[in-house]
PDB file of C-alpha atoms in Angstrom:
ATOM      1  CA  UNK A  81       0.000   0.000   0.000  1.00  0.00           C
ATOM      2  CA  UNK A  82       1.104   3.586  -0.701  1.00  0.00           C
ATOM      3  CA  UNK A  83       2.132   5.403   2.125  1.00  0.00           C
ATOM      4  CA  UNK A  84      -0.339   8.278   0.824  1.00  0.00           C
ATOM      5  CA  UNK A  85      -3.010   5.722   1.848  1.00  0.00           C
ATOM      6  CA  UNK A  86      -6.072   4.930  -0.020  1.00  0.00           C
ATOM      7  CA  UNK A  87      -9.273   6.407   1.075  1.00  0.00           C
ATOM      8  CA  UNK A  88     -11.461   3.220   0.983  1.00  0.00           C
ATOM      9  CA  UNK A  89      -9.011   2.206   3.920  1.00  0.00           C
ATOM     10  CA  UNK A  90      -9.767   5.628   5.885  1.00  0.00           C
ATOM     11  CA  UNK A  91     -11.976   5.256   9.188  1.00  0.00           C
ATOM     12  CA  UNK A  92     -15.465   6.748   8.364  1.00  0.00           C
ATOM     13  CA  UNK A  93     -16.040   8.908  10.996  1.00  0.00           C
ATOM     14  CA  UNK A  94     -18.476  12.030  11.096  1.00  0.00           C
ATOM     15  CA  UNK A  95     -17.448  16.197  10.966  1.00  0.00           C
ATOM     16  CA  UNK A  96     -17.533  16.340  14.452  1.00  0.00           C
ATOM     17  CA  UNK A  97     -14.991  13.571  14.701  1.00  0.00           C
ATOM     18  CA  UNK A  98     -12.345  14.280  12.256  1.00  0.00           C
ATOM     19  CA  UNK A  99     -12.562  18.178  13.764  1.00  0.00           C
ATOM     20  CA  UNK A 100     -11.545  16.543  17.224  1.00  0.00           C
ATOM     21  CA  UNK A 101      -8.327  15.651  15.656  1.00  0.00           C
ATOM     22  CA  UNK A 102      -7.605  19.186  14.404  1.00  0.00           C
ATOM     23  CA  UNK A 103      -6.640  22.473  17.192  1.00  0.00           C
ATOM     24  CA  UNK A 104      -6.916  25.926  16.668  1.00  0.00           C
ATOM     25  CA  UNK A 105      -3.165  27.482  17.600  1.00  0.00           C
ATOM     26  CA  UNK A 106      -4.000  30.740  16.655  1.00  0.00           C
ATOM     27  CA  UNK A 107      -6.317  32.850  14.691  1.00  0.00           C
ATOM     28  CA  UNK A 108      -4.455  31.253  11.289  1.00  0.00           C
ATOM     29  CA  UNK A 109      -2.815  28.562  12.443  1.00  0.00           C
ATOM     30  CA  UNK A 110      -4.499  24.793  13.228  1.00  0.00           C
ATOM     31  CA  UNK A 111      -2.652  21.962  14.217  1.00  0.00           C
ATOM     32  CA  UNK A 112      -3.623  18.506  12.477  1.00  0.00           C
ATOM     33  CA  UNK A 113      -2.857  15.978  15.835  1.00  0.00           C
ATOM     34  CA  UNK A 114      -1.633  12.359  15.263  1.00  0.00           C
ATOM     35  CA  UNK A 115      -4.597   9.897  14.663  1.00  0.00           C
ATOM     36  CA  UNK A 116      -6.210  12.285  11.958  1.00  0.00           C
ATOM     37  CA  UNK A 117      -5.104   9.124   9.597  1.00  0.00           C
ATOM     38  CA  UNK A 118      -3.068   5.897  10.222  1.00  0.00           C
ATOM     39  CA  UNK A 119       0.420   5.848  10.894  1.00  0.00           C
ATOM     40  CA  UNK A 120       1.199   9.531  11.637  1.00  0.00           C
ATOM     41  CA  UNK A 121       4.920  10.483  12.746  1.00  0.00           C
ATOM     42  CA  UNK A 122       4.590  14.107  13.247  1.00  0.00           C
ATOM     43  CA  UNK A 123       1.427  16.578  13.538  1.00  0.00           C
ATOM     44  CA  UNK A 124       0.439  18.245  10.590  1.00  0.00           C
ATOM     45  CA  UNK A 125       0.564  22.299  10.883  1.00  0.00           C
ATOM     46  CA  UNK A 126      -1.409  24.677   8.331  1.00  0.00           C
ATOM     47  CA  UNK A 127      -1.830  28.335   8.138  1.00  0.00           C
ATOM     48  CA  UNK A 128      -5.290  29.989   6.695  1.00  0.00           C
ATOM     49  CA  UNK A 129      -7.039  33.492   6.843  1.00  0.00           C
ATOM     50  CA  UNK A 130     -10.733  33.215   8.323  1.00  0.00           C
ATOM     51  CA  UNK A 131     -12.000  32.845   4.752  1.00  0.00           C
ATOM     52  CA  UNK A 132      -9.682  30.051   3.481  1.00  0.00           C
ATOM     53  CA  UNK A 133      -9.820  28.457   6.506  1.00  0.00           C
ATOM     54  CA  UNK A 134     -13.810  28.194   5.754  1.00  0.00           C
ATOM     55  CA  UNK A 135     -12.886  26.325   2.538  1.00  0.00           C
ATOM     56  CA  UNK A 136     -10.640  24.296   3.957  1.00  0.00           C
ATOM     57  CA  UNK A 137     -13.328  23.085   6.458  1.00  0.00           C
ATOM     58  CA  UNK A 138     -16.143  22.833   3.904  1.00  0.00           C
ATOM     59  CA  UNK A 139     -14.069  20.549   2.027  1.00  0.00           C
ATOM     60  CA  UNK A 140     -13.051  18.260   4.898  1.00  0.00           C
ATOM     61  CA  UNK A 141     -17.096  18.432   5.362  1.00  0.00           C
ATOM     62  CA  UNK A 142     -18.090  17.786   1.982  1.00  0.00           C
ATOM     63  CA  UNK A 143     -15.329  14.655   2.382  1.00  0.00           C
ATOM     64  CA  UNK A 144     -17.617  13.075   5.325  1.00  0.00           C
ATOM     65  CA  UNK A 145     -20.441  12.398   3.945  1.00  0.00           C
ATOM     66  CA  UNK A 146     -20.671   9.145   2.585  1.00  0.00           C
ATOM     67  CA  UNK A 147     -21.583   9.862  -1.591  1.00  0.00           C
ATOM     68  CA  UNK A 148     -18.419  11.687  -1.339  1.00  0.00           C
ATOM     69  CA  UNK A 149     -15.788   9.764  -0.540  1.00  0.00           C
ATOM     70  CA  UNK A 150     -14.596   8.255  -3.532  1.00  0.00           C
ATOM     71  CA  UNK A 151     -11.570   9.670  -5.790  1.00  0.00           C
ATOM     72  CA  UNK A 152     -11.021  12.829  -3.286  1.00  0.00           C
ATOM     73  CA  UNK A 153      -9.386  13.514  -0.815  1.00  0.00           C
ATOM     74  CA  UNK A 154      -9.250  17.244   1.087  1.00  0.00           C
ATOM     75  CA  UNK A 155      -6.243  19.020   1.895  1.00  0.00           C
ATOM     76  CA  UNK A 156      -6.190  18.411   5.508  1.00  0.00           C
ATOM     77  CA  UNK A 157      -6.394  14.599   4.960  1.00  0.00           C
ATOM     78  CA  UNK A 158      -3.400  14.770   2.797  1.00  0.00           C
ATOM     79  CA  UNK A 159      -1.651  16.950   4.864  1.00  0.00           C
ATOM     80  CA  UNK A 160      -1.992  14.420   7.249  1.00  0.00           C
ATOM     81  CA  UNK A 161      -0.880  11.329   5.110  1.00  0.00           C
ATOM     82  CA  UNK A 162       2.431  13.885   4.372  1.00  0.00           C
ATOM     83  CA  UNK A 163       3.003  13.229   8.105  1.00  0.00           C
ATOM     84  CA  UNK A 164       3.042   9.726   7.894  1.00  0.00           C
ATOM     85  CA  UNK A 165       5.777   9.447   5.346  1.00  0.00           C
ATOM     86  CA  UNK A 166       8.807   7.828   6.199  1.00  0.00           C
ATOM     87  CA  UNK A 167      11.987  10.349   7.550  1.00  0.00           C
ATOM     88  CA  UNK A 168       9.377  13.406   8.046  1.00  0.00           C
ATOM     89  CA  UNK A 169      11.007  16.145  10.334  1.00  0.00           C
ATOM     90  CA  UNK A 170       8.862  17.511  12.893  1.00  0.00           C
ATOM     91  CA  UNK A 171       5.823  18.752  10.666  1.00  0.00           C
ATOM     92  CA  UNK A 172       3.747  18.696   7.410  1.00  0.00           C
ATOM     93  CA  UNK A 173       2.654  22.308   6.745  1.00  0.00           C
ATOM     94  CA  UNK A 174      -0.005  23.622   4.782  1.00  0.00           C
ATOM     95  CA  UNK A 175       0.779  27.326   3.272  1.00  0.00           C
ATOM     96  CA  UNK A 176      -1.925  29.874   2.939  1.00  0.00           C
ATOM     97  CA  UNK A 177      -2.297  28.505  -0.955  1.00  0.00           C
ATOM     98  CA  UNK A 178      -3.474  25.376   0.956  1.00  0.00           C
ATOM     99  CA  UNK A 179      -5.771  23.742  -1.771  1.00  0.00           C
ATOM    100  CA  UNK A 180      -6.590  19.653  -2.388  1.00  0.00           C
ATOM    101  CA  UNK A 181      -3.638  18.165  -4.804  1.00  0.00           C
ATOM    102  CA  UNK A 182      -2.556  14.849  -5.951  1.00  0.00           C
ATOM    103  CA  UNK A 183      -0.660  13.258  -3.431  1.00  0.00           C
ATOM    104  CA  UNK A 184       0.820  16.058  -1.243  1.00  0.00           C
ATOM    105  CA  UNK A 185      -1.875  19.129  -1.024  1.00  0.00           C
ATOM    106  CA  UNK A 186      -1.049  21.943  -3.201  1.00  0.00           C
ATOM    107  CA  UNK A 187       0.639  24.721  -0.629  1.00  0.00           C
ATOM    108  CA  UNK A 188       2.013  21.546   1.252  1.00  0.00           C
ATOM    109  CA  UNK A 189       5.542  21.235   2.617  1.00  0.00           C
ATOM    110  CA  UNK A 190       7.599  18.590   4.536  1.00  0.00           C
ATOM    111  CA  UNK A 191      11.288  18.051   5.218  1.00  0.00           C
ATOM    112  CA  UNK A 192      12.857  14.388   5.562  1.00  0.00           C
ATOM    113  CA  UNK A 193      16.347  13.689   7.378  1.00  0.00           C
ATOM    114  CA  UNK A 194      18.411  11.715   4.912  1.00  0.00           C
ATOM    115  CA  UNK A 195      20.470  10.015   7.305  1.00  0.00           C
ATOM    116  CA  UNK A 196      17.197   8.230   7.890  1.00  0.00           C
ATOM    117  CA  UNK A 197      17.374   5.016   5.557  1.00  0.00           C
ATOM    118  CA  UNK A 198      13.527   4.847   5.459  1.00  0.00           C
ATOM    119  CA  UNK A 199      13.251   8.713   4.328  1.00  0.00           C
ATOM    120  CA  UNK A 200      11.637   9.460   1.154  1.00  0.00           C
ATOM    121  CA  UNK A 201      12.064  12.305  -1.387  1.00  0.00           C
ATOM    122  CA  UNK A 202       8.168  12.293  -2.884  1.00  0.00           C
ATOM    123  CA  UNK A 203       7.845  13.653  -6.661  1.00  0.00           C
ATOM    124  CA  UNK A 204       4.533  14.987  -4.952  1.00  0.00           C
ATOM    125  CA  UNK A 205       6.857  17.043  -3.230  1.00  0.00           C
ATOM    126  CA  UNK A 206       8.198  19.072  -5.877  1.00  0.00           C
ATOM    127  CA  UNK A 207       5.640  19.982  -8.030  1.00  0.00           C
ATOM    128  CA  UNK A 208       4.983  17.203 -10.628  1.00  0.00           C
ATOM    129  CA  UNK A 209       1.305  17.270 -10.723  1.00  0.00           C
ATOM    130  CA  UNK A 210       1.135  20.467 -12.011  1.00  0.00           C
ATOM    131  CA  UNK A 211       4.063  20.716 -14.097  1.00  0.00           C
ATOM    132  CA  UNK A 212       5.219  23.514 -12.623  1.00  0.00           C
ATOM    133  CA  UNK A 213       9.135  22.708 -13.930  1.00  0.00           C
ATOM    134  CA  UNK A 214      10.695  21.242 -10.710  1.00  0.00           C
ATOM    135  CA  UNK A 215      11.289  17.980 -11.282  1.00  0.00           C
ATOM    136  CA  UNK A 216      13.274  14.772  -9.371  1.00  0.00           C
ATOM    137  CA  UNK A 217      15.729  13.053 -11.171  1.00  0.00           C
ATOM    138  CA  UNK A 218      17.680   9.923  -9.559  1.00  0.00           C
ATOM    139  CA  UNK A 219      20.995   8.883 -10.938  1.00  0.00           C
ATOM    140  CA  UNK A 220      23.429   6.532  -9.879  1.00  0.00           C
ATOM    141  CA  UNK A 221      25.872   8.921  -8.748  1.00  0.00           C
ATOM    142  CA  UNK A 222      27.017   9.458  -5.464  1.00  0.00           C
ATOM    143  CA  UNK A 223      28.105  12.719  -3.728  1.00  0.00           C
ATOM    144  CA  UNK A 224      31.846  12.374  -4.020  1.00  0.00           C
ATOM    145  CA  UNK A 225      31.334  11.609  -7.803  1.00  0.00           C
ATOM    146  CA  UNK A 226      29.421  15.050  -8.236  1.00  0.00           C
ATOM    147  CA  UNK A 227      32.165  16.872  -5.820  1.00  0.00           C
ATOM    148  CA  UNK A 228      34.679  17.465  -8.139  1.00  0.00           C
ATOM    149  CA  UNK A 229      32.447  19.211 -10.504  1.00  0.00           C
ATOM    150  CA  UNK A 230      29.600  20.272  -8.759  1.00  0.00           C
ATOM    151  CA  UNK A 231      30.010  24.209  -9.767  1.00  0.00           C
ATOM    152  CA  UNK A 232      30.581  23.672 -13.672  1.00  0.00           C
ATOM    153  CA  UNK A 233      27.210  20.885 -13.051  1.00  0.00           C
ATOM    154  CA  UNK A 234      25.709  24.030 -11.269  1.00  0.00           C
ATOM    155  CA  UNK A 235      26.616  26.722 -13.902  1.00  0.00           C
ATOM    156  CA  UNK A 236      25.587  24.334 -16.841  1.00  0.00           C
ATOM    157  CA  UNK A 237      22.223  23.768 -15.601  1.00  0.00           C
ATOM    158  CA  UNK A 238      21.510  27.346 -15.170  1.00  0.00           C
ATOM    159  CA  UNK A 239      22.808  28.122 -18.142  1.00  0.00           C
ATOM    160  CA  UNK A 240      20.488  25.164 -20.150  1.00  0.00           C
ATOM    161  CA  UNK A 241      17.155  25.435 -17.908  1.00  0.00           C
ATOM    162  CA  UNK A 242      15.042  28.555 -18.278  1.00  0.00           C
ATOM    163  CA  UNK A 243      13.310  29.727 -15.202  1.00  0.00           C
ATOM    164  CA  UNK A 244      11.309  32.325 -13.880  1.00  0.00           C
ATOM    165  CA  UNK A 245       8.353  33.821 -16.167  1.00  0.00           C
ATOM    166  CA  UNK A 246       9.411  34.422 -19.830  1.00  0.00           C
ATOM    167  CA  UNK A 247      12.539  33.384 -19.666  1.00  0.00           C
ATOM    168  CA  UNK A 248      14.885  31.177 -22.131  1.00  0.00           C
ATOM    169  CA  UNK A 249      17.806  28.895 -21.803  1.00  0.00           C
ATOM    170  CA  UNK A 250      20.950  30.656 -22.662  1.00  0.00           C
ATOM    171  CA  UNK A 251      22.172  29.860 -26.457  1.00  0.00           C
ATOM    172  CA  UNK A 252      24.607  27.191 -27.396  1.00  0.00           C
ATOM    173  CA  UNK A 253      28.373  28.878 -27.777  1.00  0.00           C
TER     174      UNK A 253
END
């Protein structure tokens, strides 16, 4: 089973339940607490205005009831399976963009501790379900390969990527 959990495996439980599992910090911030779904490591933390933070409730809402439940999942809820991955560091977060994604919840951020050998780096992570031009790329190299040339590898992927709005790779010499 994925680790981002499948939602025919999630407890039913009503509103009033899942908003048991969720604590009001301040007036933007909410703490998701451990139990929200199986096999949280960390809380999930997420910051909202009054007015997002009505979506972001009417969506978990919309989520209970029964007819809804199949092929979405809300942003809390995947907040919360973002907590359960392997290696997490202290919290998920949801950013004020908080929305529902695929996989990790648009506006969602986590960091893992690679000296864990269980910690993941998750595509859903970094952006690939909305193409937005981050991507992860695995290779076979190790660190000390990459050392010796690390700032030509740097300079040469600037110089070959475009980024930002507009902009174009450099031209070949």
């Amino acid at each position: 089973m994925s680790h981002f959990g499948e939602i025919a495996s999630m407890p039913v439980r009503t509103y009033e339940e899942e908003r048991a599992y969720l604590e009001q910090l301040s007036q933007t911030s909410w703490r998701i607490n451990r139990g929200f779904v199986a096999n949280m490591n960390v809380p999930g933390t997420f910051y909202v205005n009054p007015p997002l933070q009505d979506l972001v409730f009417s969506e978990l809402q919309q989520f209970c009831r029964a007819d809804a439940r199949h092929g979405f999942l809300p942003a809390l809820k995947q907040i919360a399976n973002v907590a359960a991955l392997p290696g997490i560091v202290r919290h998920s977060i949801g950013l004020p963009d908080l929305h529902s994604g695929y996989g990790f919840a648009i506006g969602n951020v986590a960091a893992f501790d690679m000296d864990d050998p269980k910690a993941v780096v998750s595509p859903g992570g970094v952006g690939f379900d909305i193409n937005c031009g981050v991507r992860l790329i695995r290779t076979n190299l190790s660190e000390s390969d990459v050392a010796p040339v690390k700032d030509a590898l740097a300079q040469s992927l600037f110089d070959h990527i475009p980024v930002g709005v507009g902009s174009q790779a450099r031209p070949a010499p």
